[in-house]
Coordinates of C-alpha atoms and ligand atoms in Angstrom, one line a residue:
M622 CA -16.5 -62.2 46.0
A623 CA -15.8 -58.5 45.5
E624 CA -12.2 -57.5 44.8
R625 CA -10.1 -56.2 47.8
L626 CA -7.9 -53.2 47.3
E627 CA -5.1 -52.5 49.7
G628 CA -3.6 -49.3 51.0
T629 CA -2.0 -47.8 54.1
I630 CA -2.9 -45.3 56.8
E631 CA -1.3 -41.9 56.2
R632 CA -3.0 -39.8 58.9
I633 CA -5.4 -40.2 61.8
N634 CA -7.7 -37.4 62.9
G635 CA -10.0 -38.8 65.6
S636 CA -12.5 -41.1 63.9
L637 CA -11.3 -40.0 60.4
I638 CA -8.6 -42.0 58.7
I639 CA -6.7 -40.7 55.7
G640 CA -5.5 -43.7 53.7
K641 CA -3.5 -44.0 50.5
F642 CA -4.4 -46.8 48.1
K643 CA -2.5 -48.3 45.3
D644 CA -5.4 -47.8 42.9
E645 CA -8.5 -45.6 43.1
P646 CA -10.9 -47.1 45.7
K647 CA -14.7 -46.5 45.5
M648 CA -16.7 -43.8 47.3
G649 CA -18.9 -45.4 49.9
D650 CA -17.0 -48.7 50.1
L651 CA -16.5 -50.4 53.4
I652 CA -12.9 -50.5 54.7
E653 CA -11.1 -52.7 57.1
V654 CA -9.0 -50.4 59.1
G655 CA -5.7 -51.3 60.7
N656 CA -4.4 -54.5 62.2
L657 CA -7.5 -54.7 64.3
K658 CA -9.7 -54.7 61.2
L659 CA -12.0 -52.0 62.5
M660 CA -14.9 -51.0 60.3
G661 CA -15.0 -47.8 58.3
E662 CA -16.5 -46.3 55.2
I663 CA -15.1 -44.0 52.5
V664 CA -16.8 -40.7 52.9
R665 CA -14.6 -38.6 50.5
L666 CA -12.2 -39.5 47.8
S667 CA -9.4 -37.6 46.1
Q668 CA -7.9 -40.1 43.6
E669 CA -5.9 -42.6 45.6
T670 CA -6.4 -40.8 48.8
A671 CA -9.5 -41.8 50.7
F672 CA -11.1 -40.2 53.8
I673 CA -12.4 -43.1 55.8
Q674 CA -14.9 -42.6 58.6
C675 CA -14.2 -45.3 61.1
Y676 CA -17.2 -46.6 63.0
E677 CA -15.1 -47.7 66.0
S678 CA -12.7 -46.0 68.4
T679 CA -9.4 -45.4 66.5
A680 CA -7.3 -45.2 69.7
G681 CA -3.9 -46.9 69.3
L682 CA -4.1 -47.0 65.5
K683 CA -0.9 -45.9 63.7
P684 CA 0.1 -44.6 60.3
G685 CA 1.5 -47.4 58.2
E686 CA -1.1 -49.9 59.3
P687 CA -3.1 -51.4 56.4
V688 CA -6.5 -50.3 55.1
I689 CA -8.4 -52.6 52.8
D690 CA -11.3 -51.7 50.6
I691 CA -13.5 -54.8 50.7
G692 CA -15.2 -53.8 47.5
T693 CA -18.8 -53.3 48.6
P694 CA -20.7 -50.5 50.3
L695 CA -22.5 -50.9 53.5
V696 CA -25.3 -53.4 52.9
A697 CA -28.2 -54.8 54.9
E698 CA -28.5 -58.5 55.1
L699 CA -32.1 -59.4 54.3
G700 CA -33.7 -62.7 55.1
P701 CA -35.2 -64.9 57.8
G702 CA -33.7 -64.3 61.2
L703 CA -34.1 -60.5 61.3
M704 CA -37.3 -60.6 63.4
G705 CA -36.6 -60.0 67.0
Q706 CA -33.0 -59.1 66.3
I707 CA -31.0 -56.2 67.5
I708 CA -28.5 -55.2 64.9
D709 CA -26.4 -52.1 64.8
G710 CA -26.1 -49.5 62.1
V711 CA -23.2 -51.2 60.5
A712 CA -24.8 -54.6 60.2
R713 CA -23.5 -56.5 63.1
S714 CA -25.7 -58.6 65.4
E715 CA -25.8 -56.7 68.7
T716 CA -27.9 -59.4 70.2
E717 CA -25.1 -61.9 69.7
L718 CA -22.3 -59.5 70.4
W719 CA -24.0 -58.5 73.6
A720 CA -24.3 -62.1 74.7
L721 CA -20.6 -62.5 73.9
T722 CA -19.0 -59.5 75.4
G723 CA -21.6 -57.5 77.3
P724 CA -22.4 -53.8 76.6
F725 CA -18.9 -52.8 75.9
I726 CA -18.2 -54.7 72.7
S727 CA -14.6 -55.2 72.0
R728 CA -13.3 -53.4 68.9
G729 CA -13.1 -55.3 65.7
A730 CA -15.6 -57.9 66.9
N731 CA -18.0 -58.7 64.1
I732 CA -21.0 -61.0 64.0
A733 CA -23.2 -60.9 60.9
P734 CA -26.9 -60.0 61.6
L735 CA -28.3 -63.1 60.1
N736 CA -27.2 -66.3 61.8
R737 CA -25.4 -68.5 59.3
E738 CA -26.0 -71.8 61.2
K739 CA -29.7 -71.6 62.0
I740 CA -31.8 -73.9 60.0
W741 CA -35.1 -72.7 58.6
K742 CA -38.0 -74.6 57.0
F743 CA -38.4 -73.3 53.6
E744 CA -41.7 -74.0 51.8
A745 CA -41.4 -73.5 48.0
T746 CA -44.3 -71.8 46.4
V747 CA -43.0 -71.9 42.8
K748 CA -41.9 -74.8 40.7
K749 CA -39.5 -75.7 37.9
G750 CA -40.2 -73.8 34.7
D751 CA -41.9 -70.9 36.4
K752 CA -41.0 -67.5 35.0
V753 CA -40.2 -65.1 37.8
S754 CA -38.9 -61.6 38.2
A755 CA -37.6 -59.3 41.0
G756 CA -39.9 -59.2 44.0
D757 CA -41.8 -62.4 43.1
I758 CA -42.3 -64.7 46.1
I759 CA -40.6 -68.1 45.6
G760 CA -41.4 -69.5 49.1
T761 CA -42.1 -68.9 52.7
V762 CA -40.6 -69.5 56.1
Q763 CA -42.4 -69.5 59.4
E764 CA -40.0 -67.2 61.1
T765 CA -41.7 -66.6 64.5
D766 CA -44.9 -67.9 66.0
T767 CA -46.7 -65.0 64.4
F768 CA -44.7 -64.1 61.4
V769 CA -44.4 -65.8 58.0
H770 CA -41.4 -64.5 56.1
K771 CA -41.8 -64.3 52.3
I772 CA -38.7 -65.1 50.3
M773 CA -38.5 -63.0 47.2
I774 CA -36.4 -62.9 44.0
P775 CA -33.8 -60.2 44.8
P776 CA -34.1 -56.8 43.1
N777 CA -32.9 -56.6 39.5
Q778 CA -33.1 -60.3 38.8
E779 CA -35.4 -62.3 36.5
G780 CA -35.4 -65.6 34.8
T781 CA -36.9 -69.1 34.9
I782 CA -36.8 -71.4 37.9
K783 CA -34.4 -74.2 36.9
S784 CA -34.8 -76.1 40.2
I785 CA -36.2 -75.4 43.7
K786 CA -36.9 -77.6 46.7
T787 CA -38.9 -77.3 49.9
G788 CA -36.6 -78.3 52.7
E789 CA -34.4 -77.2 55.6
Y790 CA -31.8 -74.6 54.8
T791 CA -29.6 -72.0 56.4
V792 CA -29.9 -68.5 54.9
V793 CA -26.8 -69.1 52.8
D794 CA -27.6 -72.5 51.5
T795 CA -28.7 -72.9 47.9
L796 CA -32.3 -73.9 47.7
G797 CA -32.7 -73.6 44.0
V798 CA -31.3 -72.2 40.7
L799 CA -32.6 -69.4 38.6
E800 CA -31.8 -69.5 34.9
T801 CA -31.1 -66.0 33.6
T802 CA -29.8 -64.5 30.4
E803 CA -26.5 -64.0 32.1
G804 CA -26.2 -67.6 33.3
D805 CA -27.4 -69.6 36.3
V806 CA -27.9 -67.8 39.7
D807 CA -28.1 -69.7 43.0
L808 CA -31.3 -68.9 44.9
K809 CA -30.8 -68.4 48.7
M810 CA -33.0 -67.1 51.4
M811 CA -30.7 -64.2 52.1
H812 CA -29.8 -61.3 49.8
V813 CA -28.1 -58.0 50.5
W814 CA -28.9 -54.5 49.5
P815 CA -26.8 -51.2 49.9
V816 CA -28.4 -49.2 52.7
R817 CA -28.0 -45.8 51.2
V818 CA -30.0 -46.7 48.0
G819 CA -33.8 -47.1 48.1
R820 CA -35.0 -50.5 47.0
P821 CA -36.7 -50.4 43.6
I822 CA -40.4 -50.0 43.4
K823 CA -42.9 -50.4 40.5
E824 CA -45.0 -47.4 41.4
R825 CA -45.5 -44.9 44.2
L826 CA -49.2 -44.8 45.2
A827 CA -51.3 -42.1 46.8
L828 CA -51.7 -42.6 50.5
S829 CA -55.1 -44.0 51.3
Q830 CA -55.3 -45.1 54.9
P831 CA -54.5 -43.5 58.2
L832 CA -52.1 -45.2 60.6
I833 CA -54.3 -45.9 63.6
T834 CA -52.3 -45.5 66.7
G835 CA -55.0 -45.6 69.4
Q836 CA -53.6 -42.3 70.7
R837 CA -56.5 -39.8 70.5
V838 CA -54.6 -36.6 69.9
I839 CA -52.8 -38.2 67.0
D840 CA -55.6 -40.2 65.4
T841 CA -58.3 -37.7 65.8
F842 CA -56.5 -34.4 65.5
F843 CA -53.2 -34.9 63.8
P844 CA -53.4 -38.2 62.0
C845 CA -50.5 -39.9 60.2
A846 CA -51.1 -42.0 57.1
K847 CA -49.8 -45.5 56.2
G848 CA -46.7 -44.6 54.1
G849 CA -46.5 -41.1 55.5
A850 CA -43.8 -39.3 57.3
S851 CA -44.1 -37.8 60.8
A852 CA -41.8 -35.8 63.0
I853 CA -42.1 -35.6 66.7
P854 CA -39.9 -32.8 68.1
G855 CA -39.6 -32.2 71.7
G856 CA -37.1 -31.0 74.4
F857 CA -35.7 -33.2 77.1
G858 CA -38.2 -35.5 78.8
T859 CA -41.2 -34.3 76.9
G860 CA -42.3 -37.8 75.8
K861 CA -40.7 -38.6 72.5
T862 CA -39.7 -42.1 73.4
V863 CA -42.9 -43.0 75.2
T864 CA -45.0 -41.7 72.2
L865 CA -42.9 -43.7 69.7
Q866 CA -43.1 -46.8 71.8
Q867 CA -46.9 -46.4 72.2
I868 CA -47.1 -46.3 68.4
A869 CA -44.8 -49.3 68.1
K870 CA -47.1 -51.1 70.4
W871 CA -50.5 -50.1 69.4
S872 CA -50.5 -48.9 65.8
D873 CA -52.1 -51.1 63.1
A874 CA -48.8 -51.7 61.4
D875 CA -47.7 -55.3 60.7
I876 CA -44.0 -54.8 61.3
I877 CA -42.0 -52.4 63.5
V878 CA -38.5 -51.2 62.9
Y879 CA -37.2 -49.3 65.9
I880 CA -34.0 -47.3 65.4
G881 CA -32.3 -46.2 68.6
C882 CA -29.8 -43.5 67.8
G883 CA -29.1 -43.0 71.4
E884 CA -26.7 -40.7 73.1
R885 CA -25.2 -43.1 75.5
G886 CA -24.5 -46.9 75.4
N887 CA -26.6 -47.5 78.6
E888 CA -29.6 -45.7 77.1
M889 CA -29.6 -48.3 74.4
A890 CA -29.0 -51.0 76.9
D891 CA -32.5 -50.0 78.2
V892 CA -33.9 -50.6 74.8
V893 CA -32.2 -54.0 74.5
E894 CA -33.4 -55.0 77.9
Q895 CA -36.9 -53.5 78.0
F896 CA -38.1 -54.0 74.4
P897 CA -38.1 -57.8 74.5
E898 CA -40.4 -57.6 77.5
I899 CA -43.2 -55.6 75.8
E900 CA -46.3 -57.6 75.2
D901 CA -47.9 -57.4 71.8
P902 CA -51.6 -56.5 72.2
K903 CA -52.3 -57.8 68.7
T904 CA -51.0 -61.4 69.2
G905 CA -50.7 -61.9 72.9
K906 CA -47.1 -62.8 72.4
K907 CA -44.1 -60.5 72.5
L908 CA -43.9 -57.4 70.4
I909 CA -40.3 -58.3 69.5
E910 CA -41.6 -61.1 67.4
R911 CA -42.6 -58.6 64.8
T912 CA -39.9 -56.0 65.6
I913 CA -36.4 -55.3 64.4
I914 CA -34.3 -53.0 66.5
V915 CA -31.4 -51.1 65.0
A916 CA -29.3 -49.8 67.9
N917 CA -25.7 -49.1 68.6
V918 CA -25.4 -50.6 72.0
S919 CA -21.7 -50.5 72.1
N920 CA -19.3 -47.7 72.7
M921 CA -19.0 -47.2 69.0
A922 CA -18.0 -43.9 67.4
V923 CA -20.8 -41.5 66.7
S924 CA -20.5 -42.1 63.0
A925 CA -21.9 -45.5 63.3
R926 CA -25.1 -43.8 64.3
E927 CA -25.2 -42.0 61.0
A928 CA -25.5 -45.3 59.2
S929 CA -28.1 -46.8 61.5
I930 CA -31.0 -44.8 60.0
Y931 CA -30.3 -46.1 56.5
M932 CA -29.9 -49.7 57.8
G933 CA -33.3 -49.5 59.5
I934 CA -35.0 -48.0 56.4
T935 CA -33.6 -50.6 54.1
I936 CA -34.9 -53.4 56.4
G937 CA -38.2 -51.6 56.5
E938 CA -38.4 -51.4 52.7
Y939 CA -37.6 -55.1 52.5
F940 CA -40.7 -56.0 54.6
R941 CA -42.7 -53.4 52.7
D942 CA -41.8 -55.3 49.6
Q943 CA -43.2 -58.5 51.1
G944 CA -46.6 -56.7 51.2
F945 CA -46.6 -55.5 54.8
D946 CA -47.4 -52.2 56.4
V947 CA -44.2 -51.3 58.2
S948 CA -43.8 -48.5 60.8
L949 CA -40.3 -47.3 61.4
M950 CA -39.4 -45.1 64.4
A951 CA -36.1 -43.2 64.6
D952 CA -35.3 -41.9 68.1
S953 CA -33.7 -39.5 67.6
T954 CA -32.9 -38.0 64.3
S955 CA -31.1 -35.2 66.0
R956 CA -28.4 -37.6 67.2
W957 CA -28.1 -38.8 63.6
A958 CA -27.7 -35.2 62.4
E959 CA -25.1 -34.5 65.0
A960 CA -23.1 -37.5 63.7
L961 CA -23.4 -36.0 60.3
R962 CA -22.1 -32.7 61.6
D963 CA -19.2 -34.4 63.4
I964 CA -18.1 -36.2 60.2
S965 CA -18.5 -33.1 58.1
G966 CA -16.4 -31.1 60.7
R967 CA -13.6 -33.7 60.5
L968 CA -13.6 -33.4 56.7
E969 CA -13.1 -29.7 57.2
E970 CA -16.2 -28.9 55.1
I971 CA -17.6 -25.4 55.2
P972 CA -20.3 -25.4 57.8
A973 CA -23.7 -23.9 57.2
E974 CA -26.3 -23.1 59.9
A975 CA -25.3 -24.2 63.5
G976 CA -22.3 -26.1 62.1
F977 CA -24.4 -28.5 60.1
P978 CA -23.2 -29.2 56.6
A979 CA -24.9 -27.5 53.7
Y980 CA -26.2 -30.9 52.5
L981 CA -28.2 -31.5 55.8
A982 CA -31.5 -30.8 54.0
D983 CA -30.7 -33.2 51.2
R984 CA -29.9 -35.9 53.7
I985 CA -33.0 -35.4 55.7
A986 CA -35.1 -35.4 52.5
N987 CA -33.4 -38.7 51.5
I988 CA -34.6 -40.2 54.7
Y989 CA -38.2 -39.1 54.6
E990 CA -38.6 -39.7 50.9
R991 CA -38.1 -43.3 51.5
A992 CA -41.4 -43.4 53.3
G993 CA -44.4 -44.3 51.1
R994 CA -47.1 -46.6 49.9
V995 CA -45.9 -48.5 46.9
Q996 CA -46.7 -51.2 44.4
V997 CA -43.7 -53.5 44.7
P998 CA -41.9 -54.8 41.6
A999 CA -43.4 -58.3 41.2
T1000 CA -45.5 -60.1 38.7
E1001 CA -48.5 -60.2 41.0
D1002 CA -50.1 -57.0 42.3
R1003 CA -48.6 -56.5 45.7
F1004 CA -48.7 -53.3 47.8
G1005 CA -46.9 -52.3 51.0
S1006 CA -46.1 -49.3 53.0
L1007 CA -43.3 -47.8 55.0
T1008 CA -44.2 -45.1 57.5
I1009 CA -41.3 -43.1 59.0
L1010 CA -41.7 -41.5 62.3
G1011 CA -38.7 -39.5 63.5
A1012 CA -38.2 -37.9 66.9
V1013 CA -36.3 -34.7 66.9
S1014 CA -34.6 -33.4 70.0
P1015 CA -33.9 -29.7 69.4
P1016 CA -31.3 -28.3 71.9
G1017 CA -33.1 -26.3 74.6
G1018 CA -36.5 -27.2 73.0
D1019 CA -35.9 -24.5 70.4
Y1020 CA -37.8 -25.4 67.3
S1021 CA -36.1 -22.8 65.1
E1022 CA -32.9 -24.8 65.0
P1023 CA -31.9 -26.3 61.6
V1024 CA -32.8 -30.0 62.1
T1025 CA -36.4 -29.2 63.2
T1026 CA -37.0 -26.5 60.6
T1027 CA -35.5 -28.7 57.8
T1028 CA -37.4 -31.8 58.9
L1029 CA -40.7 -29.7 58.7
R1030 CA -40.3 -29.4 55.0
F1031 CA -40.3 -33.1 54.3
I1032 CA -42.9 -34.6 56.6
G1033 CA -46.7 -34.7 56.6
T1034 CA -47.4 -34.8 60.3
F1035 CA -45.8 -32.7 62.9
W1036 CA -46.5 -33.6 66.6
A1037 CA -45.0 -30.7 68.5
L1038 CA -44.2 -31.7 72.0
D1039 CA -44.4 -28.9 74.5
S1040 CA -42.3 -28.6 77.7
Q1041 CA -45.0 -26.6 79.4
L1042 CA -47.5 -29.4 78.9
A1043 CA -45.1 -32.0 80.0
Y1044 CA -44.3 -30.0 83.1
R1045 CA -48.0 -29.9 83.9
R1046 CA -48.0 -33.7 83.2
H1047 CA -50.4 -33.2 80.3
F1048 CA -49.4 -36.3 78.3
P1049 CA -49.0 -36.9 75.4
A1050 CA -47.6 -33.4 75.6
I1051 CA -48.5 -32.7 71.9
N1052 CA -49.4 -29.1 71.5
W1053 CA -52.7 -28.9 69.6
L1054 CA -52.0 -25.4 68.5
R1055 CA -48.6 -26.0 67.0
S1056 CA -49.1 -29.4 65.5
F1057 CA -50.4 -30.2 62.1
S1058 CA -51.2 -33.0 59.7
R1059 CA -51.2 -32.9 55.9
Y1060 CA -52.9 -36.3 55.8
L1061 CA -56.3 -35.0 57.0
E1062 CA -58.0 -35.8 53.7
V1063 CA -56.8 -39.4 53.8
A1064 CA -57.9 -39.7 57.4
A1065 CA -61.3 -37.9 56.9
R1066 CA -62.2 -40.4 54.1
W1067 CA -61.5 -43.3 56.4
W1068 CA -63.2 -41.8 59.5
G1069 CA -66.1 -40.6 57.4
E1070 CA -66.9 -44.3 56.7
Q1071 CA -67.1 -44.9 60.5
D1072 CA -69.1 -41.8 61.1
S1073 CA -70.2 -39.2 58.5
S1074 CA -70.1 -36.3 61.0
W1075 CA -66.5 -37.0 62.0
E1076 CA -64.9 -34.1 60.0
A1077 CA -67.3 -31.5 61.3
T1078 CA -67.1 -32.8 64.9
R1079 CA -63.3 -32.7 64.8
A1080 CA -63.2 -29.3 63.2
L1081 CA -65.5 -27.8 65.9
A1082 CA -63.5 -29.4 68.7
L1083 CA -60.3 -28.0 67.3
R1084 CA -62.0 -24.6 66.9
I1085 CA -63.1 -24.6 70.6
L1086 CA -59.6 -25.4 71.6
E1087 CA -58.2 -22.6 69.5
E1088 CA -60.8 -20.1 70.7
A1089 CA -60.1 -21.1 74.3
A1090 CA -56.4 -20.3 73.8
E1091 CA -57.4 -16.7 72.7
I1092 CA -59.9 -16.3 75.5
E1093 CA -57.4 -17.4 78.1
E1094 CA -55.2 -14.5 77.1
T1095 CA -57.9 -12.1 78.0
A1096 CA -58.8 -14.1 81.1
R1097 CA -55.3 -13.7 82.3
I1098 CA -55.8 -9.9 82.4
I1099 CA -59.3 -9.4 83.5
G1100 CA -59.9 -12.7 85.3
E1101 CA -62.1 -15.6 84.2
K1102 CA -65.2 -14.5 86.1
A1103 CA -65.3 -11.2 84.3
L1104 CA -65.7 -12.9 80.9
P1105 CA -69.1 -13.2 79.2
D1106 CA -70.8 -16.6 79.8
D1107 CA -70.5 -17.8 76.2
Q1108 CA -66.7 -17.4 76.4
R1109 CA -66.7 -19.1 79.8
L1110 CA -68.5 -22.0 78.1
V1111 CA -65.8 -22.3 75.5
L1112 CA -63.2 -22.4 78.3
L1113 CA -65.2 -25.1 80.1
V1114 CA -65.6 -27.3 77.1
A1115 CA -61.9 -26.8 76.2
E1116 CA -60.9 -27.8 79.7
M1117 CA -63.1 -30.9 79.4
L1118 CA -61.6 -31.8 76.1
R1119 CA -58.1 -31.3 77.4
E1120 CA -58.6 -33.5 80.5
G1121 CA -61.1 -35.9 79.1
F1122 CA -59.9 -36.4 75.5
L1123 CA -56.4 -35.1 74.8
V1124 CA -54.7 -36.3 78.0
Q1125 CA -54.1 -40.0 77.6
S1126 CA -51.9 -42.0 79.9
A1127 CA -49.6 -44.6 78.3
F1128 CA -49.6 -46.4 81.6
H1129 CA -53.4 -46.7 82.3
D1130 CA -54.7 -50.2 81.7
V1131 CA -57.7 -49.0 79.6
D1132 CA -56.7 -45.6 78.5
R1133 CA -53.3 -46.5 76.9
Y1134 CA -55.2 -47.6 73.8
C1135 CA -58.4 -46.0 72.5
A1136 CA -60.1 -47.8 69.7
P1137 CA -61.3 -45.7 66.7
E1138 CA -65.0 -46.3 67.5
K1139 CA -64.5 -45.1 71.0
Q1140 CA -62.6 -42.0 69.8
V1141 CA -65.4 -41.1 67.6
K1142 CA -68.1 -41.5 70.2
L1143 CA -66.0 -39.9 72.9
L1144 CA -65.3 -36.7 70.9
K1145 CA -68.9 -36.5 70.0
I1146 CA -70.2 -36.3 73.6
F1147 CA -68.0 -33.2 74.3
I1148 CA -69.4 -31.6 71.1
D1149 CA -73.0 -32.6 71.9
F1150 CA -72.5 -31.1 75.4
Y1151 CA -71.3 -27.9 73.8
N1152 CA -74.1 -27.8 71.2
T1153 CA -76.8 -28.5 73.7
V1154 CA -75.6 -26.1 76.4
R1155 CA -74.8 -23.2 74.1
P1156 CA -78.5 -22.2 73.4
L1157 CA -79.2 -22.3 77.2
I1158 CA -76.3 -19.9 77.9
E1159 CA -77.7 -17.7 75.1
Q1160 CA -81.0 -17.7 76.9
G1161 CA -79.4 -16.5 80.0
I1162 CA -78.9 -19.7 82.1
P1163 CA -75.7 -18.9 84.1
I1164 CA -72.6 -20.9 83.3
D1165 CA -72.0 -21.5 87.0
Q1166 CA -75.2 -23.6 87.0
V1167 CA -73.9 -25.6 84.0
R1168 CA -70.6 -26.2 85.7
E1169 CA -72.5 -27.9 88.6
L1170 CA -73.9 -30.7 86.4
D1171 CA -72.9 -34.1 87.7
V1172 CA -72.4 -35.5 84.2
I1173 CA -69.4 -33.3 83.6
G1174 CA -67.2 -35.4 85.9
E1175 CA -68.6 -38.6 84.4
I1176 CA -67.8 -37.4 80.8
M1177 CA -64.2 -36.6 81.8
R1178 CA -63.8 -40.1 83.2
L1179 CA -65.2 -41.9 80.2
K1180 CA -61.8 -42.4 78.6
E1181 CA -60.9 -44.7 81.4
R1182 CA -64.0 -46.8 81.0
E1183 CA -63.9 -49.9 78.9
G1184 CA -65.8 -49.9 75.6
T1185 CA -68.4 -47.4 74.3
E1186 CA -71.4 -48.4 76.4
P1187 CA -70.6 -46.0 79.2
I1188 CA -70.5 -43.2 76.6
D1189 CA -74.1 -44.0 75.5
M1190 CA -75.2 -44.0 79.1
A1191 CA -73.5 -40.7 79.9
S1192 CA -75.1 -39.3 76.8
A1193 CA -78.5 -40.1 78.1
Q1194 CA -77.6 -38.8 81.5
M1195 CA -76.3 -35.6 80.0
M1196 CA -79.5 -34.9 78.1
N1197 CA -81.6 -35.6 81.2
E1198 CA -79.6 -33.2 83.4
I1199 CA -79.5 -30.5 80.8
D1200 CA -83.3 -30.9 80.2
A1201 CA -83.8 -30.6 83.9
L1202 CA -81.7 -27.5 84.1
A1203 CA -83.6 -25.9 81.2
K1204 CA -87.0 -26.8 82.8
H1205 CA -85.9 -25.3 86.1
Y1206 CA -85.2 -22.0 84.4
E1207 CA -88.4 -22.1 82.3
G1208 CA -90.2 -22.4 85.6
V1209 CA -88.3 -19.5 87.0
D1210 CA -89.2 -17.3 84.0
A1211 CA -92.9 -18.2 84.2
Ligands
LIG2597 N1 -48.3 -40.7 77.0 C1 -47.7 -40.6 78.2 N2 -48.4 -41.0 79.3 C2 -47.9 -41.0 80.5 N3 -46.7 -40.5 80.8 C3 -45.9 -40.0 79.8 C4 -46.4 -40.1 78.4 N4 -45.5 -39.6 77.6 C5 -44.4 -39.2 78.5 N5 -44.7 -39.5 79.7 C6 -43.9 -39.2 80.9 O1 -42.8 -38.4 80.5 C7 -41.5 -39.1 80.8 C8 -40.5 -38.8 79.8 O2 -40.9 -39.3 78.6 P1 -39.8 -39.8 77.5 O3 -38.7 -40.5 78.1 O4 -40.6 -40.4 76.4 O5 -39.3 -38.4 77.0 P2 -38.2 -38.1 75.9 O6 -38.7 -36.9 75.2 O7 -37.9 -39.3 75.1 O8 -36.9 -37.7 76.8 P3 -35.4 -37.6 76.3 O9 -35.2 -36.2 75.8 O10 -34.7 -37.9 77.6 O11 -35.2 -38.7 75.3 C9 -41.9 -40.5 80.9 O12 -41.0 -41.2 81.8 C10 -43.3 -40.5 81.5 O13 -43.3 -40.4 82.9
LIG2598 MG1 -36.2 -40.3 74.7

């Protein structure tokens, strides 16, 4: 047990407590504040005087009440029982608190995230005499119907198994003993790790696979990689939450960590109530069986939000270390940054841009740098990835504000949501001219194996969309009809791509998920259409005749048809109709 250091409250400034200790406490340590034992954390230190950021409302707290440094920083509890849990940023079980007290959790209430009473069936996979080191798997627990939890030797430990037994244990029971150079260590299913420190890795690896989300504009145009980092900025109501939830639901990640840094308690209540209902298309069960939610449901101080992101990332790293592909969504990082600004303001630090502290960039970098594909420290070769997807909500949708611009520097994919598109109900409202992906090479290698023409097809599609944007400028002045036919063809195909490919409803039974093979074929038919019609236009066949082709309507509806067979049929129909049109004009010429 860590040593407890006592002190008293000197001053209270909102959520910031200034406490004087008898001895020097430690930066980052957790503090029990006041008679109510509220939770807080030392955010600045000046010898015996500590500035304590309190996670809960400090109303009614008085100078002279005790503050106790409990001797450890904020840690995540890691072990069986996390799956399906909703915990808050300061490691309390919100699921249990919620059941106990409802949405407005009483101050000082504290329930550990991992249930101490629950019995798990532990299956040992090592035996007495085995040499093991950090990250090695010593056994497994069937945690949910669909998830087998791997119990590992905690970071920074190694030795020889002195004893271990398959059996039924709680997370804190001793199930074996590890003999180390520093003496015997009890082996348990649970261990803890400080949330602000990345878990050790053996090696960082190059990203090698795209994260397939089933969302066309993402997978085909602006792909993310497993282990990559993505930002999804967007103004109010542009689709950040729906997009992140679509990825949670449909992406080919094994484990989902969903961090809700919500504005209001009731917003989080929605997450708590709705998330458990979401079906898991992969398993036919509930998505929550392979999801961990970090959310501050209660009426906690903003500062608790600041911690929640690190809590989520640490949990994500823990599952990564078990060898899984983990996707982490943070909705929204702007709320997190505002909490940081709030804390900094109370500390009377010199503000930089828009009131954010000068270290905003460092903190944002710290977050996204914890994404990656790694070889985990273990005797066997084991690989895992943590992908971090962060929503950003720039005030007024203005992308030049500091959180958005800073985030841009540290991410690989940028999905720029656009209020204009959202207003026109073009969803996902990802602007194809302002978004980008630095993982194109990784994605191209993977897609190239499905279809060698993928890269060229994608590039041409994007070029048509870009060209159309320029042509539209002119069209606005002189009118569409006054444009030359080859430009009108570009506009036609761009419109087809927009409606028939980019727009994808999260709520349509078929269209909500588009399998990779369907994405490839679907994109191709638009490009085939363009490539086949273009020579005809050059030969003088009027675009208005092309617009009349029946197959255009069919092509635009293909996304809503099951499978790829309708695409093949439409392809044949398209060739017939275009042939017929060409023949008709040959006849006219002759
Ligand atoms: N992919 C989609 N398919 C269909 N509708 C969508 C899609 N994305 C967003 N929408 C529509 O936009 C609405 C707002 O989306 P969402 O709540 O995700 O926005 P947000 O950016 O998270 O908003 P806030 O700023 O309030 O957090 C949704 O309720 C839905 O009607
Ligand atoms: Mg939202």
